[in-house]
PDB file of C-alpha atoms in Angstrom:
ATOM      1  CA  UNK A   1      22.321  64.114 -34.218  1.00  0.00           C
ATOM      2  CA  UNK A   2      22.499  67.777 -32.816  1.00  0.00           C
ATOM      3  CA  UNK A   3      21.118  70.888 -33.600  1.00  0.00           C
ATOM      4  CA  UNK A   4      23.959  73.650 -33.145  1.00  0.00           C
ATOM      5  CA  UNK A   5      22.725  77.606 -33.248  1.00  0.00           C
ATOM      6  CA  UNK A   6      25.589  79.622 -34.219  1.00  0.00           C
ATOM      7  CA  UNK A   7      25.642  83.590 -33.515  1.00  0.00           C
ATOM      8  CA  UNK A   8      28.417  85.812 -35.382  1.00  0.00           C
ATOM      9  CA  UNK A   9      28.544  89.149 -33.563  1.00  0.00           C
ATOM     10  CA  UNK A  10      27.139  91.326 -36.149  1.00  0.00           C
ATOM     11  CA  UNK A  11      24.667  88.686 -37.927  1.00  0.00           C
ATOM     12  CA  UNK A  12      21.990  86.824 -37.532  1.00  0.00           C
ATOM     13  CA  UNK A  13      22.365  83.365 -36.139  1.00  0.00           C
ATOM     14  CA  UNK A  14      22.445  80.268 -38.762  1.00  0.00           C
ATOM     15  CA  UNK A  15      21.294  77.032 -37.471  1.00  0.00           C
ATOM     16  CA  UNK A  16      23.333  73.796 -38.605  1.00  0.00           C
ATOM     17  CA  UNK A  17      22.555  69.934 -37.880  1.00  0.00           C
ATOM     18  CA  UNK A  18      25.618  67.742 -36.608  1.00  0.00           C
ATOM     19  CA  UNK A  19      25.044  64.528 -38.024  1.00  0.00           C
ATOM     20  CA  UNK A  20      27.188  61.817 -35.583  1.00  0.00           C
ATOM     21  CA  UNK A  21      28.176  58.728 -36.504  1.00  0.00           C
ATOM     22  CA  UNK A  22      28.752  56.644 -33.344  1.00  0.00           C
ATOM     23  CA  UNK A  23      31.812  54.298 -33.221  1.00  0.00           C
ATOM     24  CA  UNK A  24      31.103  50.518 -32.956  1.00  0.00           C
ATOM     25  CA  UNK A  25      33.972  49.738 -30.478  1.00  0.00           C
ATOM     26  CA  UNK A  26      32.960  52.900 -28.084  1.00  0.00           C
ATOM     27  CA  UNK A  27      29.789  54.567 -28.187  1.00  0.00           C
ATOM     28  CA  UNK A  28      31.760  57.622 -25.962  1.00  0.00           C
ATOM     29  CA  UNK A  29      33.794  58.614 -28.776  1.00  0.00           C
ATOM     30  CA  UNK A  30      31.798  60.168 -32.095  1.00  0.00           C
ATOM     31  CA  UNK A  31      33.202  62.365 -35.115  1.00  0.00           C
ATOM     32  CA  UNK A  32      30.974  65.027 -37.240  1.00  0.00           C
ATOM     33  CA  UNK A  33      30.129  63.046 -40.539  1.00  0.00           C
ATOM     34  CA  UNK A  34      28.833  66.339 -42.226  1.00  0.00           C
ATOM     35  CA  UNK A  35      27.548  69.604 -41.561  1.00  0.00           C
ATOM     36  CA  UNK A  36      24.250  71.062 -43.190  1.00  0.00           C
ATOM     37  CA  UNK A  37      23.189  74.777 -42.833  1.00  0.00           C
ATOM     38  CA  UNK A  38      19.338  73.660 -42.031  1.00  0.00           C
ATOM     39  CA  UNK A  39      18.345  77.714 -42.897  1.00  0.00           C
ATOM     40  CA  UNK A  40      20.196  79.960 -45.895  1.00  0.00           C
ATOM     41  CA  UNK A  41      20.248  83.231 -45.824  1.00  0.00           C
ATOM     42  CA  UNK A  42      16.976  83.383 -48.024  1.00  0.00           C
ATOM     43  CA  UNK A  43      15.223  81.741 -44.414  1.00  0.00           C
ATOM     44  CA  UNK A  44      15.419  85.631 -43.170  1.00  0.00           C
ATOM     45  CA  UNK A  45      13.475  87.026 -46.238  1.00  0.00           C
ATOM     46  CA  UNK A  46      10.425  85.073 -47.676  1.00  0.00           C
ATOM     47  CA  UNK A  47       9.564  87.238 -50.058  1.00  0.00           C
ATOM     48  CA  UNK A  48       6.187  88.416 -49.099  1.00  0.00           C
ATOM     49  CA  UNK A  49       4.973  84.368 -48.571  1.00  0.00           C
ATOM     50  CA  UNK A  50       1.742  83.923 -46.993  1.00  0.00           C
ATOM     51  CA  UNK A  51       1.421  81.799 -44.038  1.00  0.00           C
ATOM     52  CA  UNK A  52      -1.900  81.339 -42.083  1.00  0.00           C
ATOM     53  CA  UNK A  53      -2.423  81.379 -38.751  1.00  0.00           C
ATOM     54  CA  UNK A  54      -5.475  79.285 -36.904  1.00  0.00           C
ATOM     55  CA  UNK A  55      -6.720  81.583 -33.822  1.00  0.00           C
ATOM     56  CA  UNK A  56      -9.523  82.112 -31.558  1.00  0.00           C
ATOM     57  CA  UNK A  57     -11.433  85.580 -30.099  1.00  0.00           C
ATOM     58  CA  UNK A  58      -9.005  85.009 -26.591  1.00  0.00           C
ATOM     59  CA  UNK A  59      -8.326  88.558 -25.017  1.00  0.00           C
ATOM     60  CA  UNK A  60      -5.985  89.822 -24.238  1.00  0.00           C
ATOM     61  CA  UNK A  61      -3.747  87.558 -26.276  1.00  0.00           C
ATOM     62  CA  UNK A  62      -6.033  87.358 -29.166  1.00  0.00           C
ATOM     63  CA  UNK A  63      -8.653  89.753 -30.469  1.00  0.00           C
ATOM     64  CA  UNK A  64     -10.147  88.895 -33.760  1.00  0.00           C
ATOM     65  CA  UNK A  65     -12.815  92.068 -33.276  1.00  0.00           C
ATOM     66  CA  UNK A  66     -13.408  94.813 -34.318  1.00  0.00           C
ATOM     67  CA  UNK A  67      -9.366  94.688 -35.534  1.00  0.00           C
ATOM     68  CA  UNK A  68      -7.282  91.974 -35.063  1.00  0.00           C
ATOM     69  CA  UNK A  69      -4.736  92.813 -31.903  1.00  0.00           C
ATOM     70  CA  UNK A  70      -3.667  91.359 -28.929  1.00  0.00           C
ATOM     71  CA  UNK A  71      -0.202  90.105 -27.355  1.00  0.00           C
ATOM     72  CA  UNK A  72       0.446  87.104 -29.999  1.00  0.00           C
ATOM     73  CA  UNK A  73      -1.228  88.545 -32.700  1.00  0.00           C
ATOM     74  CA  UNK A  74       1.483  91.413 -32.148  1.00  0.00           C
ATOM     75  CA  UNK A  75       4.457  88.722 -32.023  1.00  0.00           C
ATOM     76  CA  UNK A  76       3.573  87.588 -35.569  1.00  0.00           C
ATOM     77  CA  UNK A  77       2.735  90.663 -36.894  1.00  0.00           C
ATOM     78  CA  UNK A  78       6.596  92.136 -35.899  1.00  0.00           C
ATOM     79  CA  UNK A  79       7.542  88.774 -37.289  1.00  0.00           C
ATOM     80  CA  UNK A  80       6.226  89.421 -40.851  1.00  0.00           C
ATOM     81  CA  UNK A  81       7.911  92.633 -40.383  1.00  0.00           C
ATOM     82  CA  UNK A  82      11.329  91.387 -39.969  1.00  0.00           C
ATOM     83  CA  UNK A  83      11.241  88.300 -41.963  1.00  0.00           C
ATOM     84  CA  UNK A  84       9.217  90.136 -45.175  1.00  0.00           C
ATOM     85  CA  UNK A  85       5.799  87.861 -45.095  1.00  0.00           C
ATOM     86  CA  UNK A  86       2.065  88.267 -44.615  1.00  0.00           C
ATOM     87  CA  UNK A  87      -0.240  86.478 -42.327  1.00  0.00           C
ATOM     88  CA  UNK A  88      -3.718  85.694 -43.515  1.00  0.00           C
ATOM     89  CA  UNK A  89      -6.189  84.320 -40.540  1.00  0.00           C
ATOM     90  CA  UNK A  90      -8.072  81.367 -40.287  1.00  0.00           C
ATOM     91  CA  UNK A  91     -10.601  80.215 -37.453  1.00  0.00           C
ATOM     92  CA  UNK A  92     -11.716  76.930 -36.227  1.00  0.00           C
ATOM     93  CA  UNK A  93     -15.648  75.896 -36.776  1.00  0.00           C
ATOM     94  CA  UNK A  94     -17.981  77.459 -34.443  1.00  0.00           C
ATOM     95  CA  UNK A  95     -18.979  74.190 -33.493  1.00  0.00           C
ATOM     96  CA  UNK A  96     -16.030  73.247 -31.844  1.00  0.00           C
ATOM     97  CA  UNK A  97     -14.202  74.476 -28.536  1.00  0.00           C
ATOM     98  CA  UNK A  98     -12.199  77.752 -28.798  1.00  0.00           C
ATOM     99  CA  UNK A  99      -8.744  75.747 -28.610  1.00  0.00           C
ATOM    100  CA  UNK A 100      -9.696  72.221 -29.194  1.00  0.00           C
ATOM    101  CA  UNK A 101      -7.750  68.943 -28.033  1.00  0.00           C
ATOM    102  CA  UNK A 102      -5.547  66.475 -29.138  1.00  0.00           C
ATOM    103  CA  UNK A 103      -6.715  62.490 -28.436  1.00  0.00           C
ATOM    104  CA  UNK A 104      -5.009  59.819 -28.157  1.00  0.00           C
ATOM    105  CA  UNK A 105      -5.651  58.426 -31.251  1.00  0.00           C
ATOM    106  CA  UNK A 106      -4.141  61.263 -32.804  1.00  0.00           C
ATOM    107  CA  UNK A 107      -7.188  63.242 -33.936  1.00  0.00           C
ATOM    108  CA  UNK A 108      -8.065  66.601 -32.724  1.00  0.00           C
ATOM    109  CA  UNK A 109      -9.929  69.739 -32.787  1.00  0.00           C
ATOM    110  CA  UNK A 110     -10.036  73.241 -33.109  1.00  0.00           C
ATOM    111  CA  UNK A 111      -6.709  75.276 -33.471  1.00  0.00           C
ATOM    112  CA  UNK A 112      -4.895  72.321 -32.543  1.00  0.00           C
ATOM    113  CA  UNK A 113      -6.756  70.161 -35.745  1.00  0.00           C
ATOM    114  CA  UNK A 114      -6.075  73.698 -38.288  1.00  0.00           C
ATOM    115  CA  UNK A 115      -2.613  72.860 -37.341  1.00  0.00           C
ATOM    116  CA  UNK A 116      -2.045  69.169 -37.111  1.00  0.00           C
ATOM    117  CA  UNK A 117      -4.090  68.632 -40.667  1.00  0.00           C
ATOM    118  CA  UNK A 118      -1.817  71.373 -42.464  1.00  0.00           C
ATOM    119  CA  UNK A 119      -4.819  73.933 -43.082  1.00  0.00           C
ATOM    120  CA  UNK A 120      -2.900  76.158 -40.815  1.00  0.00           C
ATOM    121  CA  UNK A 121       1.144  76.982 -40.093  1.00  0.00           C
ATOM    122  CA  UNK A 122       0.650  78.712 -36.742  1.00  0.00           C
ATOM    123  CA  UNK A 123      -1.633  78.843 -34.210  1.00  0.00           C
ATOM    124  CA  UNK A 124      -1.787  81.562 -31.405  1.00  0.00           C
ATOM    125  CA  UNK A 125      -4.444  82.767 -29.139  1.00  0.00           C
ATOM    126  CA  UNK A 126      -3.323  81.906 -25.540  1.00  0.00           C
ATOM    127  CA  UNK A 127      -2.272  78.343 -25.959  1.00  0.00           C
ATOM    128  CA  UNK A 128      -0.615  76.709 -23.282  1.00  0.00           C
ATOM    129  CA  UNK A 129       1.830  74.197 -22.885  1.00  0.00           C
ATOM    130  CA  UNK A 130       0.723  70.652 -22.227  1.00  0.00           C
ATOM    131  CA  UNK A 131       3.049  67.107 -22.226  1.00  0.00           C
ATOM    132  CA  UNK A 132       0.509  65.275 -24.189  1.00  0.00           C
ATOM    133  CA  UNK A 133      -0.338  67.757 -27.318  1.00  0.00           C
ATOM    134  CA  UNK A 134       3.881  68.214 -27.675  1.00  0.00           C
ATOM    135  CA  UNK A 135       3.711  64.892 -28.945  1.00  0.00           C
ATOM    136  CA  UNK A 136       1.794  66.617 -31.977  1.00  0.00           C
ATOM    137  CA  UNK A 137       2.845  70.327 -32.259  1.00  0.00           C
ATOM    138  CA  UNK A 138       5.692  71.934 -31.762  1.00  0.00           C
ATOM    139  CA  UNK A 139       5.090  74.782 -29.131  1.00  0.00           C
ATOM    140  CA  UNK A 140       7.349  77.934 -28.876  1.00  0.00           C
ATOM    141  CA  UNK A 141       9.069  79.087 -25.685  1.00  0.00           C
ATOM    142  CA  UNK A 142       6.706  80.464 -23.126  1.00  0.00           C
ATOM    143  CA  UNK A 143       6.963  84.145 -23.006  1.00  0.00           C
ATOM    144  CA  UNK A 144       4.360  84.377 -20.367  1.00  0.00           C
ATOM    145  CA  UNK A 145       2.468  82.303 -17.472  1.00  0.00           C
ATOM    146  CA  UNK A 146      -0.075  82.595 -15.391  1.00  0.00           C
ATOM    147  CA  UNK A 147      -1.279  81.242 -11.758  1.00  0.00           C
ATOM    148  CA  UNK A 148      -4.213  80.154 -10.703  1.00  0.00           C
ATOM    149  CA  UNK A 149      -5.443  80.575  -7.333  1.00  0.00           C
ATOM    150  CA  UNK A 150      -8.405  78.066  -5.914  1.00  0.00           C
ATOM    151  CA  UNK A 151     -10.497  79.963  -3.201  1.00  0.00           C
ATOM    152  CA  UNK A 152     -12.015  76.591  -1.052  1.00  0.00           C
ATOM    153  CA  UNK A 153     -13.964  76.449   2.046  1.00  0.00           C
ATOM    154  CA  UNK A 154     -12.283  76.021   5.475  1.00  0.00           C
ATOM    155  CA  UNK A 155     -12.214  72.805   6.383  1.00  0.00           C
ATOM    156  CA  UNK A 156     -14.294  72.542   9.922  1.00  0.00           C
ATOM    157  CA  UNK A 157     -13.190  70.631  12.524  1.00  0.00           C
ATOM    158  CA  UNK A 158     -15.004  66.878  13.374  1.00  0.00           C
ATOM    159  CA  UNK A 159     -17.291  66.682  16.810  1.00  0.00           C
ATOM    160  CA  UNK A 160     -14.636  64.796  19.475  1.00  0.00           C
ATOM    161  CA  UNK A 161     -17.131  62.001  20.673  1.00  0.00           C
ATOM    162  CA  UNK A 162     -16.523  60.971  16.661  1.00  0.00           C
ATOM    163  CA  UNK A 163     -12.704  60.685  16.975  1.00  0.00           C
ATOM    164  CA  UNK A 164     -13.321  56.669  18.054  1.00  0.00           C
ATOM    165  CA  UNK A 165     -15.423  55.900  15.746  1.00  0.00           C
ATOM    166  CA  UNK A 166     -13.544  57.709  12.475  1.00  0.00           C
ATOM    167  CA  UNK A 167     -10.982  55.345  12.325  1.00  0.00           C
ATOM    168  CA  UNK A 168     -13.048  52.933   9.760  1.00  0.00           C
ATOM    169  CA  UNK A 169     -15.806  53.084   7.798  1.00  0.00           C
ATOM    170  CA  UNK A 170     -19.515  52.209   8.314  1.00  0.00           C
ATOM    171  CA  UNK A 171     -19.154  48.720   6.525  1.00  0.00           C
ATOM    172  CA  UNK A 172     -16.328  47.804   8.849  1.00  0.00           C
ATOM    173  CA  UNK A 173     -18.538  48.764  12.019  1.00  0.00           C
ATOM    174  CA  UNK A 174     -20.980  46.492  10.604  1.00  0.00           C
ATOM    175  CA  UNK A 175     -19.016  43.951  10.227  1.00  0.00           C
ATOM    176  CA  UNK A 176     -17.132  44.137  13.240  1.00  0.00           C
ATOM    177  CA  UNK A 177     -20.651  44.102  15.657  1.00  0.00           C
ATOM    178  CA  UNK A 178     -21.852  41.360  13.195  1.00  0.00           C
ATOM    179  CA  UNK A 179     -18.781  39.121  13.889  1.00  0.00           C
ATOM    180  CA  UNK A 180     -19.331  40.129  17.696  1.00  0.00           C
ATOM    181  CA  UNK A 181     -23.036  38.831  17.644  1.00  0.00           C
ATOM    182  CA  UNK A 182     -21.859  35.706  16.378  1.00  0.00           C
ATOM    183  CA  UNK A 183     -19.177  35.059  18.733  1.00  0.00           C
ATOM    184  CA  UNK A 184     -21.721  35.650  21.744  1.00  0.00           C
ATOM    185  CA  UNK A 185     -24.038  33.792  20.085  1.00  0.00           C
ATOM    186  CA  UNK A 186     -21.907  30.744  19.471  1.00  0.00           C
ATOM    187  CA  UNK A 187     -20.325  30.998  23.181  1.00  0.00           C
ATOM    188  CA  UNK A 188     -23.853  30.938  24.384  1.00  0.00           C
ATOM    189  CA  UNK A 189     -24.535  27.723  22.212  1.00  0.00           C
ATOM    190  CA  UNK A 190     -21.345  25.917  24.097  1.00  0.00           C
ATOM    191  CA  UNK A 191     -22.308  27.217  27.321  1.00  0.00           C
ATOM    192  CA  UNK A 192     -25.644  25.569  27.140  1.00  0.00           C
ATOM    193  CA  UNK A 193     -24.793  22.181  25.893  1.00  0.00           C
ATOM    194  CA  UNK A 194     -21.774  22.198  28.706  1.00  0.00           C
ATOM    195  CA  UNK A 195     -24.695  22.745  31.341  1.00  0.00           C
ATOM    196  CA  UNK A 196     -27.423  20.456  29.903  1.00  0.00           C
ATOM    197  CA  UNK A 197     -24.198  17.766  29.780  1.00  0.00           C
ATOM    198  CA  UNK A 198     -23.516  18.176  33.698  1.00  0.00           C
ATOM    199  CA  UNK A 199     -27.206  17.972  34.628  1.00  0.00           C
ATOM    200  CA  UNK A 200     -26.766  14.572  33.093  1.00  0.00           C
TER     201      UNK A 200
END
């Protein structure tokens, strides 16, 4: 299947899903089996519903105090204007990071667990996007990103008389003037018996 967005000059966009129904004798060649309208019209009006939204005390994006503002608190706020609905806020236990985390065993935490278990519909506060929690959520685009810049020492430059001697590791040194003590050692043994054998 598809999903198709179409966008009439003049309206708002409807959404439909193509459901394809591939051909046993060629999977290249498929035909449209039906065509649902996923969203009426009624999608663009709900009517003064009340959805709740899971965030976190995160400025700028986020400010639960003394009023509730930020950057994503002001997306959904012009969304309840446009779409006719009302947002009431929800927060994660104190107890538990500000964002929270998925596992891998599919339990979470914090926003992410207001969300995943239902108690919420949308959570906002700075998220950002990460492979292993879209597995869970669905995230929105990204309508902003940020760098990060790691400030690290210079690296200073190794004494020369070491450059020999870098090449491997203290264990292998060890090894390598143990294996030479037993090769003298052993050569000394032969060298011995060979002269106590012509003395004979």
């Amino acid at each position: 299947f598809n999903l198709n967005v179409n966008k009439t000059p003049g309206t708002e966009p409807y959404f439909q899903l193509l459901t394809i129904n591939w051909k046993e004798t060629n999977f290249i060649d498929c035909y449209i089996e039906e065509c649902i309208n996923l969203y009426s019209k009624n999608a663009y009006n709900l009517m003064g519903a009340s959805l709740m939204v899971a965030t976190v005390h995160y400025p700028p994006f986020s400010l639960t105090k003394p009023e509730k503002d930020g950057s994503d608190i002001r997306i959904v706020k012009e969304f309840a204007r446009k779409y006719n609905c009302t947002f009431v806020f929800t927060y994660p236990p104190y107890d538990e990071t500000k964002w929270g985390t998925i596992f891998p065993n599919g339990t979470s935490t914090g926003i992410y667990k207001l969300v995943t278990t239902g108690e919420a519909d949308i959570g906002l506060g700075g998220l950002f996007a990460n492979s292993d929690i879209n597995r869970y959520v669905s995230l929105t685009n990204i309508y902003i990103q940020s760098e990060i810049t790691l400030l690290v020492p210079r690296p200073k430059m190794k004494p020369n008389w070491l450059l020999p001697v870098r090449p491997f590791n203290a264990l292998t040194w060890m090894l390598l003037l143990l294996a030479l003590g037993i090769i003298n050692l052993i050569i000394y043994i032969i060298r011995n018996k060979i002269g106590s054998g012509d003395k004979t």
